[in-house]
Amino acid sequence: MFGQPTSPRIRAALAGTLSAGLVFGLAACGGGSDDDSAGTDASASAIDCAPYTKFGDLKGKTVTIYTGIVTPEDTPHIESYKPFENCTGATIKYEGDKSFETQILVRARAGNPPDLAIVPQPGLVKQLVTTGKAVAAPQEVSDNVDKFWDKAWKSYTTIDGKFYGAPLGASVKSLVWYSPTEFKDNGYTVPTTLDELKALSDKIAGTGKKPWCAGIASGDATGWPVTDWVEDFMLRTAGPEKYDEWVSHKIPFNGPEATAALDAVGGYLKNDAYVNGGLGDIKSIATTTFQDAGLQIIDGNCSLHRQASFYAANFDKDTKVAADGDVFAFYLPGPDANTKPVLGAGEFVVAFADRPEVKAFQTYLSSDVWANTKAKLSSGWVTANKGLDPNNLTNPIDKLAGTILLDPKATFRFDGSDQMPAAVGSDAFWKQSTAWITGQDTATTLNNIEKAWPK
Amino acid sequence: MSTATPVTTTPPLAANPPSAAKIAKKRLSSPWASLAAIVLAFLWTLPTFGLLVSSFRPERAIKTTGWWSFFSNPTLTLENYRGVFGEDGGVNLAAFFVNSLIICIPSVLIPVSLAALAAYAFAWMNFPGKNVLFLVIFALQIVPLQVTLIPLLEIFVNVKLTGTFWTLWLSHSTFALPLAIYLLHNFMREIPAGLIEAARVDGAGHVSIFFKVMLPLLTPALAAFGIFQFLWVWNDLLVALVFAGGGDEVAPITLQLANLSGTRGTAWQLLSAGAFVSIIVPVTVFLLLQRYFVRGLLAGSVKG
Amino acid sequence: MFNTASTTPEKILQMLSALLLFAAVMGIILFIAGRFGGKKGDRVVAYLYLLPVLLLLAVGLVYPGLRTIYQSFFDAAGDAFIGFDNYGTIFTDADQLTVLRNTVFWVVLTPFVATAIGLVYAILVDKSRFESFAKTLIFLPMSISFVAASVIWKFMYEYRPDQGTVKQIGLINQVIVWLGGKPIQLLIESPLNTFLLIVVMIWIQAGFAMTILSAAIKAIPDDIIEAARLDGVNAWSMFRKITLPSVQPTVVVVLTTIGIGTLKVFDIVRTMTGGNFETSVVANEFYRQTFNADNQGLGAALATLLFLLVIPIVWYNIRSLRQSEAR
């Protein structure tokens, strides 16, 4: 047989790899203990099954739900479906996939969509509706949304007068991360107006430390954090009404309002005295991943990092994220203490089928029952569902975000780039922002983005 | 040119007289050759070694210091590997492993067989349109996978095959064909015409020639292509996602590994461990197929 | 048998039945082919052998390819016919010239360097004691997914400022600092960044070249080598006069394959720089327009550009084939 002279070596090499495999196998058996710890056993919490009886007998039926939410955030979602499954006898198949945003379009266009999809951008919802495969939301869902959400939330997925997607979770983006310990040690106070924020930055810069750290690298989405900065400042310098006009292109993208907003951002991100704490010069913002940037707070190399509520997941297990811990966040202040614009984002449940079990599940997801069930199971999750009892939120950042979202004085606006057409919101805006960081001027940047708006 | 080698048709390895072996060894024991090989191997392995070291370091250390500082300040942890296998959305090895294997095996066997036949036709038969057809086929390598997604998915939806392994077997096989035919054709042409002629003179038909003459001589080529096809299908994610959906029934192990870094990519340190978990199988296959990379299968055949 | 299999035994059964079905189809083809002997039968047998392949390729690659070219003449949504407008956009945008320049760098450097390294290494370790192990080391990068590769090279190219307590995370900058220099933002400096990304591709593809060329080297008849040895030929001459000419057709194949693969690859650019800082290539633009900007027409036009860019490679192959036939 061939290979005899070399077979001892091959055998040795094989043994090597196979034993490595064994080690991994043992790690798998040994390391993976049963997860009974996190969250309560949701199936035990019985819910009122009455709202679902009208959909008929759903025993044995399956509903597929496709999302971009993967581990570890998917576990609370899957757990939160159990009460519904117990009630109706239906089975929910959860498919989590990081390339959700491209795949959902491929699947919808080719005629193979899931039953439900959790879509994180209104712009993407619009694209899905254009494929003709999306189905309008049932009346029960529409009623729930009227009851539990602000009018604005419903408008994001109402296209041509038809309502398509109930909101699900949300995130708050107008947050600045900081170190409570550092603030206490140095006598810094949390700013309540933009001027105070600037003064604080100057104060910290005066001590020889770069106050801000930022990072916008994110693979082919590089540049998206700048869009959040711009939108936050657009809300604060031009006001929510102008913001809406700018997002829907009623005023040009490169108008005076946007120019003022981008320059205001430049006052922070392109200010040599302010950036980039612990990471380098202004240009390093473009190559630092958004995940890495805020970690400099823990290392003491910077003091302030503007990022959304979901950033909490970036800190490792030993870091205490609380008002009295290693790191926490404060609300990015408005122009004055009484004006509170809040930039945020969220996801929507869009249906591609109208079978009874799909409609029933959609109804469940848009209810306050689901929101509270989910809150009790999650850490690092919040919703704008008014039926949510904030006491069910387990984690300080969630409580903070929840309070901000439900504050009657706050004016909520959805992330602009998530609403704009794809050519702008997931392409030009990102690319031009990155070029802006590495030296391109404000006017050219805004002009290029304006050129990319589809006619 | 006649040599001291005894003419023989026994397995070629036994035909190597000591003198050739000694000469060969002498060449390889040239210090420059060994040094060059070692330097290359070192340079090539260094980046991967960095990842290996990182996979045993705690998250904070990975994100704040270089992996080489592991040697001056060793902090070992199995956290990353536990994260790969662990309960909180880690890799469910058993089920997905099975899926990956079931996807891979036909996706290797089918294109290899079909390509071997086609390559044989191109290499040793004459028919009108041969050259043009060959060029078209190997030029098809340029078609990016992404442009086939929607057209093929539409077809699969129409024939109701979505969500099954069939979509994967058919797609992977189709995508592999241009390169497979191109590679195998090249190796087939290297087989001396004399052998084919001799077989034909003996009255063998195409089928006989294919199985009795070609196949044994093609083993290294088949092994080489087999390794790569296995590897590409094993590591593939896109085709699996699009044509089979993310459902547990058909999802391969790559899906789980890709999702490891978390919804927003925060846990990318887990990827360092995940990468090594996913390497094991392809490297094992590579080693297993090395036995077919045997020298001298053609030695002495010129005289035969 | 054509349904979704849910349990492991079901899956294995489905796979086995698929393989059996396939074997049956092959059997039928071979059986029919066996009926046709002699030179006249050549044509029929050839077409018979090619039948399954042509069928699969026509449906799976040719049809999508033609559909793409057709789409390139329509607008972003695929509704309105706009003629050559998309192509106009490609060639008038200033950025696109950089994209084309980068693509040329990629397609010229990667195949030649990767093949050279693969060939040299394959020869160096051929018949040595640790051949399998040595080859595995070069093969390793090929078996790593692109996602993992981007993490690996992040640890090579990462930049941190040289200040205070901040330490370098990327190996290259660490070496620069050890040698007394200041760290460089490697991925922002153009065109250095493009070359650094090309290095990643070469690192991966050398394994492919090595494996294929190793098979080719093994196929060189021992007697030829023997004879040359006895004639007192040294290593360099051996390489130039015996090894290289013998594997030349395979070298062409390897160069071609890596070249075409390089044209198509965008994962490296996409994950490491997102195509920013003047690093984008045609394939990345194709992906960007099709999936990020949702411009189906422009994306299709860029894909068609890829089809056209493969023509020089095809021509090179034709020339090579003719030369080898003339030998």
PDB file of N, CA and C in Angstrom, chain C residues 180-214:
ATOM      1  N   GLY C 180      13.299  51.203  17.724  1.00  0.00           N
ATOM      2  CA  GLY C 180      13.504  52.615  18.016  1.00  0.00           C
ATOM      3  C   GLY C 180      12.665  53.568  17.195  1.00  0.00           C
ATOM      4  N   GLY C 181      11.766  53.054  16.352  1.00  0.00           N
ATOM      5  CA  GLY C 181      10.994  53.963  15.518  1.00  0.00           C
ATOM      6  C   GLY C 181       9.660  54.327  16.153  1.00  0.00           C
ATOM      7  N   LYS C 182       8.880  55.135  15.430  1.00  0.00           N
ATOM      8  CA  LYS C 182       7.549  55.469  15.912  1.00  0.00           C
ATOM      9  C   LYS C 182       6.528  54.608  15.189  1.00  0.00           C
ATOM     10  N   PRO C 183       5.478  54.209  15.892  1.00  0.00           N
ATOM     11  CA  PRO C 183       4.501  53.316  15.231  1.00  0.00           C
ATOM     12  C   PRO C 183       3.794  54.017  14.082  1.00  0.00           C
ATOM     13  N   ILE C 184       3.436  53.254  13.079  1.00  0.00           N
ATOM     14  CA  ILE C 184       2.809  53.795  11.871  1.00  0.00           C
ATOM     15  C   ILE C 184       1.357  53.312  11.807  1.00  0.00           C
ATOM     16  N   GLN C 185       0.484  54.183  11.348  1.00  0.00           N
ATOM     17  CA  GLN C 185      -0.901  53.744  11.163  1.00  0.00           C
ATOM     18  C   GLN C 185      -0.970  53.008   9.837  1.00  0.00           C
ATOM     19  N   LEU C 186      -0.613  51.741   9.880  1.00  0.00           N
ATOM     20  CA  LEU C 186      -0.375  50.971   8.677  1.00  0.00           C
ATOM     21  C   LEU C 186      -1.550  50.946   7.712  1.00  0.00           C
ATOM     22  N   LEU C 187      -2.756  50.872   8.263  1.00  0.00           N
ATOM     23  CA  LEU C 187      -3.876  50.682   7.352  1.00  0.00           C
ATOM     24  C   LEU C 187      -4.423  51.974   6.786  1.00  0.00           C
ATOM     25  N   ILE C 188      -3.865  53.107   7.177  1.00  0.00           N
ATOM     26  CA  ILE C 188      -4.354  54.370   6.624  1.00  0.00           C
ATOM     27  C   ILE C 188      -3.451  54.861   5.503  1.00  0.00           C
ATOM     28  N   GLU C 189      -2.159  54.515   5.597  1.00  0.00           N
ATOM     29  CA  GLU C 189      -1.222  55.010   4.586  1.00  0.00           C
ATOM     30  C   GLU C 189      -1.437  54.325   3.259  1.00  0.00           C
ATOM     31  N   SER C 190      -1.821  55.126   2.265  1.00  0.00           N
ATOM     32  CA  SER C 190      -1.973  54.546   0.938  1.00  0.00           C
ATOM     33  C   SER C 190      -0.742  54.869   0.122  1.00  0.00           C
ATOM     34  N   PRO C 191      -0.205  54.023  -0.760  1.00  0.00           N
ATOM     35  CA  PRO C 191      -0.655  52.689  -1.109  1.00  0.00           C
ATOM     36  C   PRO C 191      -0.072  51.575  -0.240  1.00  0.00           C
ATOM     37  N   LEU C 192       0.636  51.939   0.831  1.00  0.00           N
ATOM     38  CA  LEU C 192       1.186  50.887   1.689  1.00  0.00           C
ATOM     39  C   LEU C 192       0.099  49.929   2.141  1.00  0.00           C
ATOM     40  N   ASN C 193      -1.071  50.521   2.504  1.00  0.00           N
ATOM     41  CA  ASN C 193      -2.128  49.655   3.028  1.00  0.00           C
ATOM     42  C   ASN C 193      -2.565  48.601   2.018  1.00  0.00           C
ATOM     43  N   THR C 194      -2.624  48.983   0.739  1.00  0.00           N
ATOM     44  CA  THR C 194      -2.998  47.992  -0.261  1.00  0.00           C
ATOM     45  C   THR C 194      -1.990  46.854  -0.289  1.00  0.00           C
ATOM     46  N   PHE C 195      -0.703  47.191  -0.231  1.00  0.00           N
ATOM     47  CA  PHE C 195       0.299  46.125  -0.266  1.00  0.00           C
ATOM     48  C   PHE C 195       0.201  45.240   0.966  1.00  0.00           C
ATOM     49  N   LEU C 196      -0.095  45.848   2.108  1.00  0.00           N
ATOM     50  CA  LEU C 196      -0.226  45.043   3.309  1.00  0.00           C
ATOM     51  C   LEU C 196      -1.410  44.092   3.225  1.00  0.00           C
ATOM     52  N   LEU C 197      -2.476  44.536   2.583  1.00  0.00           N
ATOM     53  CA  LEU C 197      -3.620  43.649   2.419  1.00  0.00           C
ATOM     54  C   LEU C 197      -3.278  42.533   1.434  1.00  0.00           C
ATOM     55  N   ILE C 198      -2.501  42.880   0.397  1.00  0.00           N
ATOM     56  CA  ILE C 198      -2.084  41.867  -0.565  1.00  0.00           C
ATOM     57  C   ILE C 198      -1.246  40.802   0.135  1.00  0.00           C
ATOM     58  N   VAL C 199      -0.442  41.231   1.110  1.00  0.00           N
ATOM     59  CA  VAL C 199       0.369  40.259   1.852  1.00  0.00           C
ATOM     60  C   VAL C 199      -0.519  39.188   2.475  1.00  0.00           C
ATOM     61  N   VAL C 200      -1.656  39.620   3.013  1.00  0.00           N
ATOM     62  CA  VAL C 200      -2.564  38.644   3.622  1.00  0.00           C
ATOM     63  C   VAL C 200      -3.007  37.614   2.588  1.00  0.00           C
ATOM     64  N   MET C 201      -3.343  38.088   1.405  1.00  0.00           N
ATOM     65  CA  MET C 201      -3.810  37.171   0.364  1.00  0.00           C
ATOM     66  C   MET C 201      -2.693  36.223  -0.064  1.00  0.00           C
ATOM     67  N   ILE C 202      -1.479  36.742  -0.183  1.00  0.00           N
ATOM     68  CA  ILE C 202      -0.351  35.893  -0.553  1.00  0.00           C
ATOM     69  C   ILE C 202      -0.139  34.844   0.531  1.00  0.00           C
ATOM     70  N   TRP C 203      -0.235  35.284   1.779  1.00  0.00           N
ATOM     71  CA  TRP C 203      -0.058  34.376   2.910  1.00  0.00           C
ATOM     72  C   TRP C 203      -1.025  33.206   2.825  1.00  0.00           C
ATOM     73  N   ILE C 204      -2.250  33.493   2.401  1.00  0.00           N
ATOM     74  CA  ILE C 204      -3.247  32.443   2.287  1.00  0.00           C
ATOM     75  C   ILE C 204      -3.006  31.579   1.055  1.00  0.00           C
ATOM     76  N   GLN C 205      -2.768  32.207  -0.096  1.00  0.00           N
ATOM     77  CA  GLN C 205      -2.731  31.465  -1.343  1.00  0.00           C
ATOM     78  C   GLN C 205      -1.479  30.628  -1.539  1.00  0.00           C
ATOM     79  N   ALA C 206      -0.410  30.960  -0.827  1.00  0.00           N
ATOM     80  CA  ALA C 206       0.819  30.176  -1.013  1.00  0.00           C
ATOM     81  C   ALA C 206       0.560  28.706  -0.725  1.00  0.00           C
ATOM     82  N   GLY C 207      -0.317  28.447   0.231  1.00  0.00           N
ATOM     83  CA  GLY C 207      -0.639  27.062   0.570  1.00  0.00           C
ATOM     84  C   GLY C 207      -1.281  26.337  -0.590  1.00  0.00           C
ATOM     85  N   PHE C 208      -2.143  27.043  -1.304  1.00  0.00           N
ATOM     86  CA  PHE C 208      -2.787  26.445  -2.464  1.00  0.00           C
ATOM     87  C   PHE C 208      -1.746  26.112  -3.522  1.00  0.00           C
ATOM     88  N   ALA C 209      -0.899  27.101  -3.809  1.00  0.00           N
ATOM     89  CA  ALA C 209       0.135  26.897  -4.826  1.00  0.00           C
ATOM     90  C   ALA C 209       1.027  25.730  -4.431  1.00  0.00           C
ATOM     91  N   MET C 210       1.420  25.714  -3.172  1.00  0.00           N
ATOM     92  CA  MET C 210       2.330  24.670  -2.713  1.00  0.00           C
ATOM     93  C   MET C 210       1.716  23.281  -2.887  1.00  0.00           C
ATOM     94  N   THR C 211       0.459  23.146  -2.509  1.00  0.00           N
ATOM     95  CA  THR C 211      -0.167  21.825  -2.578  1.00  0.00           C
ATOM     96  C   THR C 211      -0.266  21.333  -4.016  1.00  0.00           C
ATOM     97  N   ILE C 212      -0.752  22.174  -4.892  1.00  0.00           N
ATOM     98  CA  ILE C 212      -0.909  21.749  -6.280  1.00  0.00           C
ATOM     99  C   ILE C 212       0.451  21.474  -6.908  1.00  0.00           C
ATOM    100  N   LEU C 213       1.398  22.359  -6.653  1.00  0.00           N
ATOM    101  CA  LEU C 213       2.710  22.173  -7.271  1.00  0.00           C
ATOM    102  C   LEU C 213       3.422  20.973  -6.671  1.00  0.00           C
ATOM    103  N   SER C 214       3.130  20.698  -5.407  1.00  0.00           N
ATOM    104  CA  SER C 214       3.725  19.513  -4.798  1.00  0.00           C
ATOM    105  C   SER C 214       3.265  18.264  -5.542  1.00  0.00           C
TER     106      SER C 214
END
